[in-house]
Coordinates of C-alpha atoms and ligand atoms in Angstrom, one line a residue:
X27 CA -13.4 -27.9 42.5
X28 CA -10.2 -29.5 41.1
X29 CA -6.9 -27.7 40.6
X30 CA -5.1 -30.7 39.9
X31 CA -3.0 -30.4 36.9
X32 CA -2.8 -33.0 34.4
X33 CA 0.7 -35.2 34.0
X34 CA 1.2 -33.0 30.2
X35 CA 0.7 -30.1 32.1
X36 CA 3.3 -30.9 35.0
X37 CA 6.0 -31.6 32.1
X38 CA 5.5 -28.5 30.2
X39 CA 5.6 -26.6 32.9
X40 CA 8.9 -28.5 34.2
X41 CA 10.3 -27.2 30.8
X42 CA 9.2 -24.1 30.9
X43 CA 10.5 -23.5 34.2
X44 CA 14.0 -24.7 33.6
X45 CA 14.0 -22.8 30.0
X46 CA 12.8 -19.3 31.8
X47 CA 16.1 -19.7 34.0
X48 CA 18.7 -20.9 31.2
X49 CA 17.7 -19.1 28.3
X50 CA 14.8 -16.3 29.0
X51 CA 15.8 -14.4 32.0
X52 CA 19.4 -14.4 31.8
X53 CA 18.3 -12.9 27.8
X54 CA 16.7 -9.5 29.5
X55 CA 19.5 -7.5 29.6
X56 CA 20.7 -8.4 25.8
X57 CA 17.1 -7.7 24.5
X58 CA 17.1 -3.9 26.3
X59 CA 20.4 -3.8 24.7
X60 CA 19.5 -4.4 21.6
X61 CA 16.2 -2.3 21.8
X62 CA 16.2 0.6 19.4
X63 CA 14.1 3.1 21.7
X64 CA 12.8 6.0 19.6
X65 CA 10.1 8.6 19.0
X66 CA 10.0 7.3 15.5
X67 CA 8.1 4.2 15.8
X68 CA 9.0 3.6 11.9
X69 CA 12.5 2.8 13.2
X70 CA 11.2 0.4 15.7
X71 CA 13.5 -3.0 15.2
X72 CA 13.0 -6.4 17.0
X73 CA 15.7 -7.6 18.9
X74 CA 17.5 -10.1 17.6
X75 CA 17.9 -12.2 20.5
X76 CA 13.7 -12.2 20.7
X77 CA 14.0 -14.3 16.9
X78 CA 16.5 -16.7 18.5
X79 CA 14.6 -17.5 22.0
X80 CA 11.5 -17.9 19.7
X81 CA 13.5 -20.5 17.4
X82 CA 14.4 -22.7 20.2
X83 CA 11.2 -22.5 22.4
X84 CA 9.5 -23.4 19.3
X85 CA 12.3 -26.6 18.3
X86 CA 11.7 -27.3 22.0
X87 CA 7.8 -27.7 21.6
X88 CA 7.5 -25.0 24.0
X89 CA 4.9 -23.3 21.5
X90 CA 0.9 -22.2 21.4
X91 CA 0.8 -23.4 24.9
X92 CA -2.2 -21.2 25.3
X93 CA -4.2 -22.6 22.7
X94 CA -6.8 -25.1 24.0
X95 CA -7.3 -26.7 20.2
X96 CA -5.1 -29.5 19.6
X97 CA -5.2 -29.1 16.3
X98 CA -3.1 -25.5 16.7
X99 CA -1.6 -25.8 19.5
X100 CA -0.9 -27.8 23.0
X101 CA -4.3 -28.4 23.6
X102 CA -4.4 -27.8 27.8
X103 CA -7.3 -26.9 29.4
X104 CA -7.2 -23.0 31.4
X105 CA -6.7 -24.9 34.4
X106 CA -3.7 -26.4 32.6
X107 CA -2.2 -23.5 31.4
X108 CA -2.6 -21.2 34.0
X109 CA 0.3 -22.1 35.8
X110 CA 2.4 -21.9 32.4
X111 CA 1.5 -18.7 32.0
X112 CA 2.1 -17.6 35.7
X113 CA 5.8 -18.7 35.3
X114 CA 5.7 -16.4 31.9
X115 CA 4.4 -13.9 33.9
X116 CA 8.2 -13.1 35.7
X117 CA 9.4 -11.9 32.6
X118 CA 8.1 -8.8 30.1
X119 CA 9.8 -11.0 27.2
X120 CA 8.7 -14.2 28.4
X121 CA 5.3 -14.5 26.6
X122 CA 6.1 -13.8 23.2
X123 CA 9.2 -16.3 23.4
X124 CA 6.8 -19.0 23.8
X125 CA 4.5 -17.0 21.6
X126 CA 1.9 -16.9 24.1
X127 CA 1.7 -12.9 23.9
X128 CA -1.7 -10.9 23.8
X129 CA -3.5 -9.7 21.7
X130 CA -2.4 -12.2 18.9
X131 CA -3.5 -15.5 21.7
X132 CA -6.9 -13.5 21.5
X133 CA -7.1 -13.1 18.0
X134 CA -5.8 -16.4 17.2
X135 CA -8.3 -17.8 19.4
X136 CA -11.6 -16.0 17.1
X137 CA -9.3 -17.1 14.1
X138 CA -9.6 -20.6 15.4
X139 CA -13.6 -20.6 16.6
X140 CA -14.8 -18.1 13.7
X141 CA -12.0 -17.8 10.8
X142 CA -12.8 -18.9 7.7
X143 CA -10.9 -21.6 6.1
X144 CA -9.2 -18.9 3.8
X145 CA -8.7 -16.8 7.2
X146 CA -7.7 -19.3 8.7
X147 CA -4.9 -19.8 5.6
X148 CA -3.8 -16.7 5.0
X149 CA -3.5 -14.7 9.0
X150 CA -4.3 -17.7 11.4
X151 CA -1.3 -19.9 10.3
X152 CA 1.6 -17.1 10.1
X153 CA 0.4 -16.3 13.5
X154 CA 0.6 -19.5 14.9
X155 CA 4.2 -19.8 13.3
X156 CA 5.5 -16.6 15.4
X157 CA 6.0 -14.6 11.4
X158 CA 3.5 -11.9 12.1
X159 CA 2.2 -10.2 14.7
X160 CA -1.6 -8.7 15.2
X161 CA -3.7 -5.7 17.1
X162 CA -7.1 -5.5 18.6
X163 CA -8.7 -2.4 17.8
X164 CA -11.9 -1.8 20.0
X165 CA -11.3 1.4 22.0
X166 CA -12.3 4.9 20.4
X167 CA -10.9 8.2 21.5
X168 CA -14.7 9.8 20.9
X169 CA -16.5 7.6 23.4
X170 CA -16.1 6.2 26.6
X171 CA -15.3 2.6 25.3
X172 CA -15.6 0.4 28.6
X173 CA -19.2 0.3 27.6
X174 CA -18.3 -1.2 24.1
X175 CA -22.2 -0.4 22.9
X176 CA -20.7 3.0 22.7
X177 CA -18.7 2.1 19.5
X178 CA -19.2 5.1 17.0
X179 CA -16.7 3.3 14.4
X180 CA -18.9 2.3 11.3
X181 CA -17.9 -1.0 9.3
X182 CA -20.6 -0.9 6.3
X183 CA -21.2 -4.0 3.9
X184 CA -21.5 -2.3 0.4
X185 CA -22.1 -5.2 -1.9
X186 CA -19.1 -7.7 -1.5
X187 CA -17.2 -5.3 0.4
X188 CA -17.1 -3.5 3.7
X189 CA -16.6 -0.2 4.5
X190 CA -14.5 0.9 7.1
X191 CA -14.3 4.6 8.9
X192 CA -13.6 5.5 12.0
X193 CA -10.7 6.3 14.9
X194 CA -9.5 3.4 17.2
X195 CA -7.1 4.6 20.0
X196 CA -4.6 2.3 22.4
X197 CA -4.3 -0.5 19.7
X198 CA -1.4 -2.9 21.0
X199 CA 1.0 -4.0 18.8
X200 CA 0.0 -2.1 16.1
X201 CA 3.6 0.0 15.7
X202 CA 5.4 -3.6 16.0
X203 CA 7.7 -4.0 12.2
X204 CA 5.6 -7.6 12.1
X205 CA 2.1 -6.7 12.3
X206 CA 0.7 -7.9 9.5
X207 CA -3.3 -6.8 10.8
X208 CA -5.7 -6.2 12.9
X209 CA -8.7 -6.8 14.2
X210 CA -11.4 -4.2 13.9
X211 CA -14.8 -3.9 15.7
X212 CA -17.5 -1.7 14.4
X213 CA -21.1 -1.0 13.8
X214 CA -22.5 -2.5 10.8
X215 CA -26.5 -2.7 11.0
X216 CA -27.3 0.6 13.7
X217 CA -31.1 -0.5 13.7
X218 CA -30.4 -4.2 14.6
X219 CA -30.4 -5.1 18.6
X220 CA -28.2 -3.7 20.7
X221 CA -25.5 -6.7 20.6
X222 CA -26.2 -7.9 16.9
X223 CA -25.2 -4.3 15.6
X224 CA -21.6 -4.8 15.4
X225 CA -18.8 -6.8 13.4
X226 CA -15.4 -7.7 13.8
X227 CA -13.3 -7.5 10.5
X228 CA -9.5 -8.6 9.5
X229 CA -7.6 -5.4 8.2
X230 CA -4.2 -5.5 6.8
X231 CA -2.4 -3.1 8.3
X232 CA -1.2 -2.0 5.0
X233 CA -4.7 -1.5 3.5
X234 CA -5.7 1.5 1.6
X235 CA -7.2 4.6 3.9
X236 CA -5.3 2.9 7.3
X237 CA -3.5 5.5 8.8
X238 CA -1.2 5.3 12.1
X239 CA -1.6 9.1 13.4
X240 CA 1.0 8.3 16.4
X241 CA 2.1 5.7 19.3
X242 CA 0.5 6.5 22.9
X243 CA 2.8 6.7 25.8
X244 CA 2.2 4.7 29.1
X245 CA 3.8 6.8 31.8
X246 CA 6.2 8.4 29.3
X247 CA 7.0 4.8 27.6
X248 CA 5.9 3.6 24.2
X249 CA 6.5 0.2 24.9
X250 CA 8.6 -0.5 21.9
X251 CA 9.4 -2.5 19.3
X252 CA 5.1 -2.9 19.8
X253 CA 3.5 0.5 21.1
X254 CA -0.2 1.1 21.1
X255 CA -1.3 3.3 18.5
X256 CA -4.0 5.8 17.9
X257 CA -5.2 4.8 13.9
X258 CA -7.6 6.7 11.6
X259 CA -9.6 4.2 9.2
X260 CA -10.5 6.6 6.3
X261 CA -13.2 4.7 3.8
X262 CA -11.2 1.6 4.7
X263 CA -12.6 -0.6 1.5
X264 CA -12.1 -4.5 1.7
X265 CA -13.9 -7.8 0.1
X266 CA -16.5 -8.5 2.4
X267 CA -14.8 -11.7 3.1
X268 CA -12.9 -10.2 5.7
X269 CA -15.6 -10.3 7.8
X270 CA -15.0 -12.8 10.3
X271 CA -18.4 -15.1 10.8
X272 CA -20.4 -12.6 9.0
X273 CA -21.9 -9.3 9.7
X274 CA -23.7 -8.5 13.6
X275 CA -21.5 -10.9 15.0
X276 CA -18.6 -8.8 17.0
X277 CA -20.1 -8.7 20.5
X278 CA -21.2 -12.8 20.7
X279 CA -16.9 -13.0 19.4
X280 CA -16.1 -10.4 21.8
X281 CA -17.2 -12.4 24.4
X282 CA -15.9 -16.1 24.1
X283 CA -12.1 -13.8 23.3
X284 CA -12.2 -12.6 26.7
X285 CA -12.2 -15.4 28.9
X286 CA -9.4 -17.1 28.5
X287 CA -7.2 -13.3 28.0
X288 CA -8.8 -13.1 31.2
X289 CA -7.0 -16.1 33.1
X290 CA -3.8 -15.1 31.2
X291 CA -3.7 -11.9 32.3
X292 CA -4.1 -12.4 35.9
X293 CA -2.0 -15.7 36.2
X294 CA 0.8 -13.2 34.6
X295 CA 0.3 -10.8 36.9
X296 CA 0.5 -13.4 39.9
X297 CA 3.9 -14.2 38.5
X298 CA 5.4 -10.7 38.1
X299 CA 3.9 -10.4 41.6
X300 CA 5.7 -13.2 42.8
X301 CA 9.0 -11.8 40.7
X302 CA 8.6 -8.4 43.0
X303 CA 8.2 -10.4 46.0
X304 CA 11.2 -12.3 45.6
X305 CA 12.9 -8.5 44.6
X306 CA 11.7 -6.6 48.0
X307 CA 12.7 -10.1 50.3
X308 CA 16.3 -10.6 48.6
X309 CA 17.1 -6.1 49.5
X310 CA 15.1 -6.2 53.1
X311 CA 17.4 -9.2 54.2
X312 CA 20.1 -8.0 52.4
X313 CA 20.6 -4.1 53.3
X314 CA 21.0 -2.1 56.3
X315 CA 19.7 0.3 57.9
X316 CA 19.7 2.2 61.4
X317 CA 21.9 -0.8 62.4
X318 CA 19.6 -3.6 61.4
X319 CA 18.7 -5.2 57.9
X320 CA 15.3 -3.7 56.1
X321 CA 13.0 -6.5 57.0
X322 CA 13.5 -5.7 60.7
X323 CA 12.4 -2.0 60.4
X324 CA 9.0 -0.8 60.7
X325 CA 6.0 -2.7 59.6
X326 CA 8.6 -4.3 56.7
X327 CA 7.5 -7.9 57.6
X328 CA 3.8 -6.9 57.7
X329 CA 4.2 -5.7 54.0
X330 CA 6.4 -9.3 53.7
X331 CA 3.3 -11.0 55.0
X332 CA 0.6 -9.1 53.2
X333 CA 2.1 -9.7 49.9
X334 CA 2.2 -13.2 50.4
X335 CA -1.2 -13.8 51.7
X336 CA -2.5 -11.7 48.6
X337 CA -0.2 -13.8 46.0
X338 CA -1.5 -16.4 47.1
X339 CA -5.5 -15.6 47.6
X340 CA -5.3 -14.3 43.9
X341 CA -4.0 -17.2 42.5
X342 CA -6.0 -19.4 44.3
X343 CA -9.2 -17.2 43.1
X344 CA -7.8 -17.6 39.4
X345 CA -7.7 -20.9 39.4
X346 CA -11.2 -21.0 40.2
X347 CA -11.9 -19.0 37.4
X348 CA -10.3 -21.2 35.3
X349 CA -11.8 -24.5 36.7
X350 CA -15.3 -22.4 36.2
X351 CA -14.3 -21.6 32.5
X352 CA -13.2 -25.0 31.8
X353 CA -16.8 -26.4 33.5
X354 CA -19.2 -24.2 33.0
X355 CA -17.8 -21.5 29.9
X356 CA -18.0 -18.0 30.0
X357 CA -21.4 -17.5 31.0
X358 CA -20.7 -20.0 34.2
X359 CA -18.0 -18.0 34.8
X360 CA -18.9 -14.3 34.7
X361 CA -18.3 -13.8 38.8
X362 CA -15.0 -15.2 38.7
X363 CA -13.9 -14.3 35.4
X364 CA -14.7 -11.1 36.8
X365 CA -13.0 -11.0 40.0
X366 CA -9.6 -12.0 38.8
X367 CA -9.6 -9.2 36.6
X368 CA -9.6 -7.0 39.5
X369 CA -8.0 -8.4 42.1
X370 CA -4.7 -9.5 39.9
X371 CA -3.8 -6.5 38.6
X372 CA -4.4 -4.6 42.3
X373 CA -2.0 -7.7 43.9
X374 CA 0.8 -7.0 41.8
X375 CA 0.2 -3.1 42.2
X376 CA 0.7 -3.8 45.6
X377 CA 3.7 -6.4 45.9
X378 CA 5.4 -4.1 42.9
X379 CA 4.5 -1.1 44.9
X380 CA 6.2 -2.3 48.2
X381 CA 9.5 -3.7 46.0
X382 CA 10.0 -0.3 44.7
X383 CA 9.4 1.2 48.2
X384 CA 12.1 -1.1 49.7
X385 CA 14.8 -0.5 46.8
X386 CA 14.7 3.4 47.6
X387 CA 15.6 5.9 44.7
X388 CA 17.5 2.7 43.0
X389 CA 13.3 1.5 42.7
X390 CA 12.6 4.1 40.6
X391 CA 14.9 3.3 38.5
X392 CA 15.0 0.1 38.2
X393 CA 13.5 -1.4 34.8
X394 CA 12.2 -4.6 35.8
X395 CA 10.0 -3.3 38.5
X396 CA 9.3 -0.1 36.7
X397 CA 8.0 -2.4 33.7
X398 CA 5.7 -4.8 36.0
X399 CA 4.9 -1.3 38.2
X400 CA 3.5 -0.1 34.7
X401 CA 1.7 -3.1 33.5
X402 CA -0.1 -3.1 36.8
X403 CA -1.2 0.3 36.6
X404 CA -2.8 0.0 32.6
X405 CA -4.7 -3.5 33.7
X406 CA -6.6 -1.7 35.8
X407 CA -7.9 0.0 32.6
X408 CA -7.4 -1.9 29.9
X409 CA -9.7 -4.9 28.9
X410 CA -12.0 -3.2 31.2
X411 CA -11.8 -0.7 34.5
X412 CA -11.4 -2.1 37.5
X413 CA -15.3 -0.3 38.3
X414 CA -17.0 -2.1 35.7
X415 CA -15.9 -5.4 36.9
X416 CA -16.7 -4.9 40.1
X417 CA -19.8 -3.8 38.4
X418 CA -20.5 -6.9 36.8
X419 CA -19.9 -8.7 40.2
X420 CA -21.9 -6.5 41.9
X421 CA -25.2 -7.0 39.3
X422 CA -24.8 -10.7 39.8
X423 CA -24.8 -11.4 43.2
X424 CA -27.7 -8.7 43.7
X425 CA -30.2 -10.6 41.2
X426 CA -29.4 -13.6 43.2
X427 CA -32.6 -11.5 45.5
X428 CA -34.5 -10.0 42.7
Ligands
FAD507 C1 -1.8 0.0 28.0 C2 -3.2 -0.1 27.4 C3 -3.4 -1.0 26.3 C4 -4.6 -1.2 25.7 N1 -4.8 -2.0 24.7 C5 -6.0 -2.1 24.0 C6 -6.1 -2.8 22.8 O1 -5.2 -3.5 22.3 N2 -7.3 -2.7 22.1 C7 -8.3 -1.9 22.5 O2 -9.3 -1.9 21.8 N3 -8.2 -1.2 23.6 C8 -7.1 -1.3 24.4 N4 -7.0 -0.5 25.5 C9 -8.1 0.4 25.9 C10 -8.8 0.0 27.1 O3 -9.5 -1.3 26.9 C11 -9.8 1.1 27.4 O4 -9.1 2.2 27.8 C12 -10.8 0.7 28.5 O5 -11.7 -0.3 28.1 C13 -11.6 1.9 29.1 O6 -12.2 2.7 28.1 P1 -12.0 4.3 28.0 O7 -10.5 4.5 28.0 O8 -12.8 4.8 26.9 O9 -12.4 4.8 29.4 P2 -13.9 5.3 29.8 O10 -14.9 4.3 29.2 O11 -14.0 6.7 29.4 O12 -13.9 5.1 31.3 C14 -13.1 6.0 32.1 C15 -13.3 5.7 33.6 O13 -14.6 5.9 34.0 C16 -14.9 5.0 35.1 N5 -16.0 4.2 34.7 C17 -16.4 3.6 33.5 N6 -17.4 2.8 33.6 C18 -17.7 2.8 34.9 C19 -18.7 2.1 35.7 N7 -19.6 1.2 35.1 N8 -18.8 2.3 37.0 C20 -17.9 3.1 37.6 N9 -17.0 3.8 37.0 C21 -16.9 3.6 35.7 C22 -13.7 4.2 35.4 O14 -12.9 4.8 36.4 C23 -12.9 4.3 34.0 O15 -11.6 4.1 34.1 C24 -5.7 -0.4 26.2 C25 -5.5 0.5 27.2 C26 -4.3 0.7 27.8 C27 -4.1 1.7 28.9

């Protein structure tokens, strides 16, 4: 196993490091300034100060780093970026400055492996450029949806085009002003096997018979300017060309787009971990209590310790998960791929769950660890329960004795 990062990847994530202190953090406060928080997701603006952060990570090269093609973007291995997106991971704005934000790395990821040239043209390249924004609409409010053979969503080819009807709930992104599609998955040939029965399909968001029916709250929040909306598609009708690599093909896409989310995700949450951690040390030595500061009350240190030795386990386990990925490819990489999906998000529960705990009332109010106290908690759902990844562990290591 080799966690060694390569000299490119040492000096973007120098740069990175030193622009997340300058520019990024210190620009939190002006972007929830600036945030137009309403019901009305219609009204939803983007800060301004997001436009300028992008402009200058983007004039700095600091752009795509996600994106393993060299051809669209900085072209580093997982093992490479997982420690760029770890750093991103300390601030909510952080990955859409360097325009390293899900779902649109996902999406431009299929673009890149399955788009067609003219898919490629007209939704790959604006995304890659930071002008629009995307949504990945999977999840149904009709079925349980972590077992995605569930889908009831139909997407029918009629002659050159395809038919779209059906209701997709919790699509991200979907309410931001510059979401210009999304990507649909649905059932196409019923009678075909049960993973060639389903495509994926590029739908503009202002396509005929689309219909936003409202933004879902997490814990109250609607997570503007980008929400997660609950859409009707109503005889959705669009050239068959939109399909992207032709029809049956959704799960086999589904699959190589969740790898690398995967990594992202749980290097992220290893860095808002490591954000709370640095939260709950800075108030236990720095308040006081019955005479003494926090830390030296109760089991305080323990929960210093445990955090630690958890940071530090996931990330180790993730970047095994990326070396696997990078070696072996998603089907080498299933355990570990896995594993980080449930261990990450159940770390920075934890750390963010102990920072909030330290900072009294002021940690339920406080919007930094509120934010990464949230994110935590929807992980453990979205892109897959927490069960049916320890499922998926569980099933591999038993038919190691069938
Ligand atoms: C904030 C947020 C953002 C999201 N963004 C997107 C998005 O952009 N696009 C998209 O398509 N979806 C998105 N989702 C949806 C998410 O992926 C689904 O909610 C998730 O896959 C679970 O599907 P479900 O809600 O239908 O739950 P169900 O399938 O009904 O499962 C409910 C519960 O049943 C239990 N369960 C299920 N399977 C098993 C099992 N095998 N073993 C034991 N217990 C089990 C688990 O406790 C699980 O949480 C998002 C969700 C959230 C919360």
């Amino acid at each position: 196993m080799d966690f060694e990062h390569s000299e490119r990847a040492r000096t973007y994530l120098a740069e990175v490091s030193r622009f997340m202190k300058a520019k990024v953090i210190p620009a939190e406060a002006t972007y929830l300034e600036q945030l137009v928080r309403t019901e009305d997701w219609t009204k939803w603006r983007i800060p301004p100060v997001m436009e300028e952060l992008k402009a200058e990570a983007k004039a700095l090269g600091l752009w795509n780093l996600f994106m393993p093609d060299p051809k669209y973007g900085a072209g580093l291995d997982n093992r490479d970026y997982a420690p760029i997106a770890e750093l991103t991971g300390r601030s909510f704005i952080a990955p859409e400055v360097f325009n390293c934000n899900a779902p649109d790395t996902g999406n431009a990821e299929v673009l890149v492996q399955y788009g067609s040239e003219e898919q490629q043209e007209r939704w790959l390249k604006p995304l890659l450029a930071g002008e629009i924004r995307s949504g990945f609409s999977m999840t149904e409010p009709a079925v349980a949806s972590s077992d995605a053979t569930n889908m009831k969503a139909t997407c029918e080819v009629v002659g050159d085009e395809v038919v779209l009807n059906g209701q997709k709930w919790w699509t991200s992104g979907a309410g931001d002003p510059r979401c210009a599609f999304y990507i649909f998955m649905g059932v196409t040939d019923p009678g075909a096997e049960r993973h060639g029965r389903h495509s994926m399909v590029i739908v503009p968001r202002d396509a005929a018979g689309v219909k936003i029916v409202r933004m879902l709250p997490v814990f109250g929040h609607l997570d503007e300017p980008h929400g997660h909306a609950e859409i009707v598609f109503d005889d959705v009708r669009l050239p068959a060309s939109n399909i992207i690599a032709g029809p049956g093909r959704g799960f086999e896409i589904a699959q190589g787009r969740l790898g690398p989310g995967r990594i992202h995700h749980a290097m992220r949450c290893i860095g808002g971990a490591e954000r709370a951690l640095e939260r709950l040390c800075q108030r236990a030595v720095g308040r006081v209590a019955f005479g003494k500061p926090l830390m030296n009350l109760g089991g305080n240190r323990d929960i210093i310790a445990n955090a630690r030795i958890a940071i530090d386990q996931a990330r180790l386990l993730t970047l095994k998960a990326a070396w696997a990925l990078d070696t072996m490819g998603t089907f080498g990489a299933l355990t570990d791929i896995s594993a980080i999906k449930v261990v990450a998000p159940n770390v920075l529960q934890q750390v963010v769950d102990a920072a909030i705990q330290i900072h009294g009332g002021e940690g339920m109010a406080d919007e930094e660890l509120t934010r990464l106290m949230m994110a935590a908690r929807a992980l453990r759902i979205a892109d897959g329960p927490d069960e049916v990844h320890r499922g998926m562990v569980a099933r591999l290591e038993l038919k190691k004795y069938s």
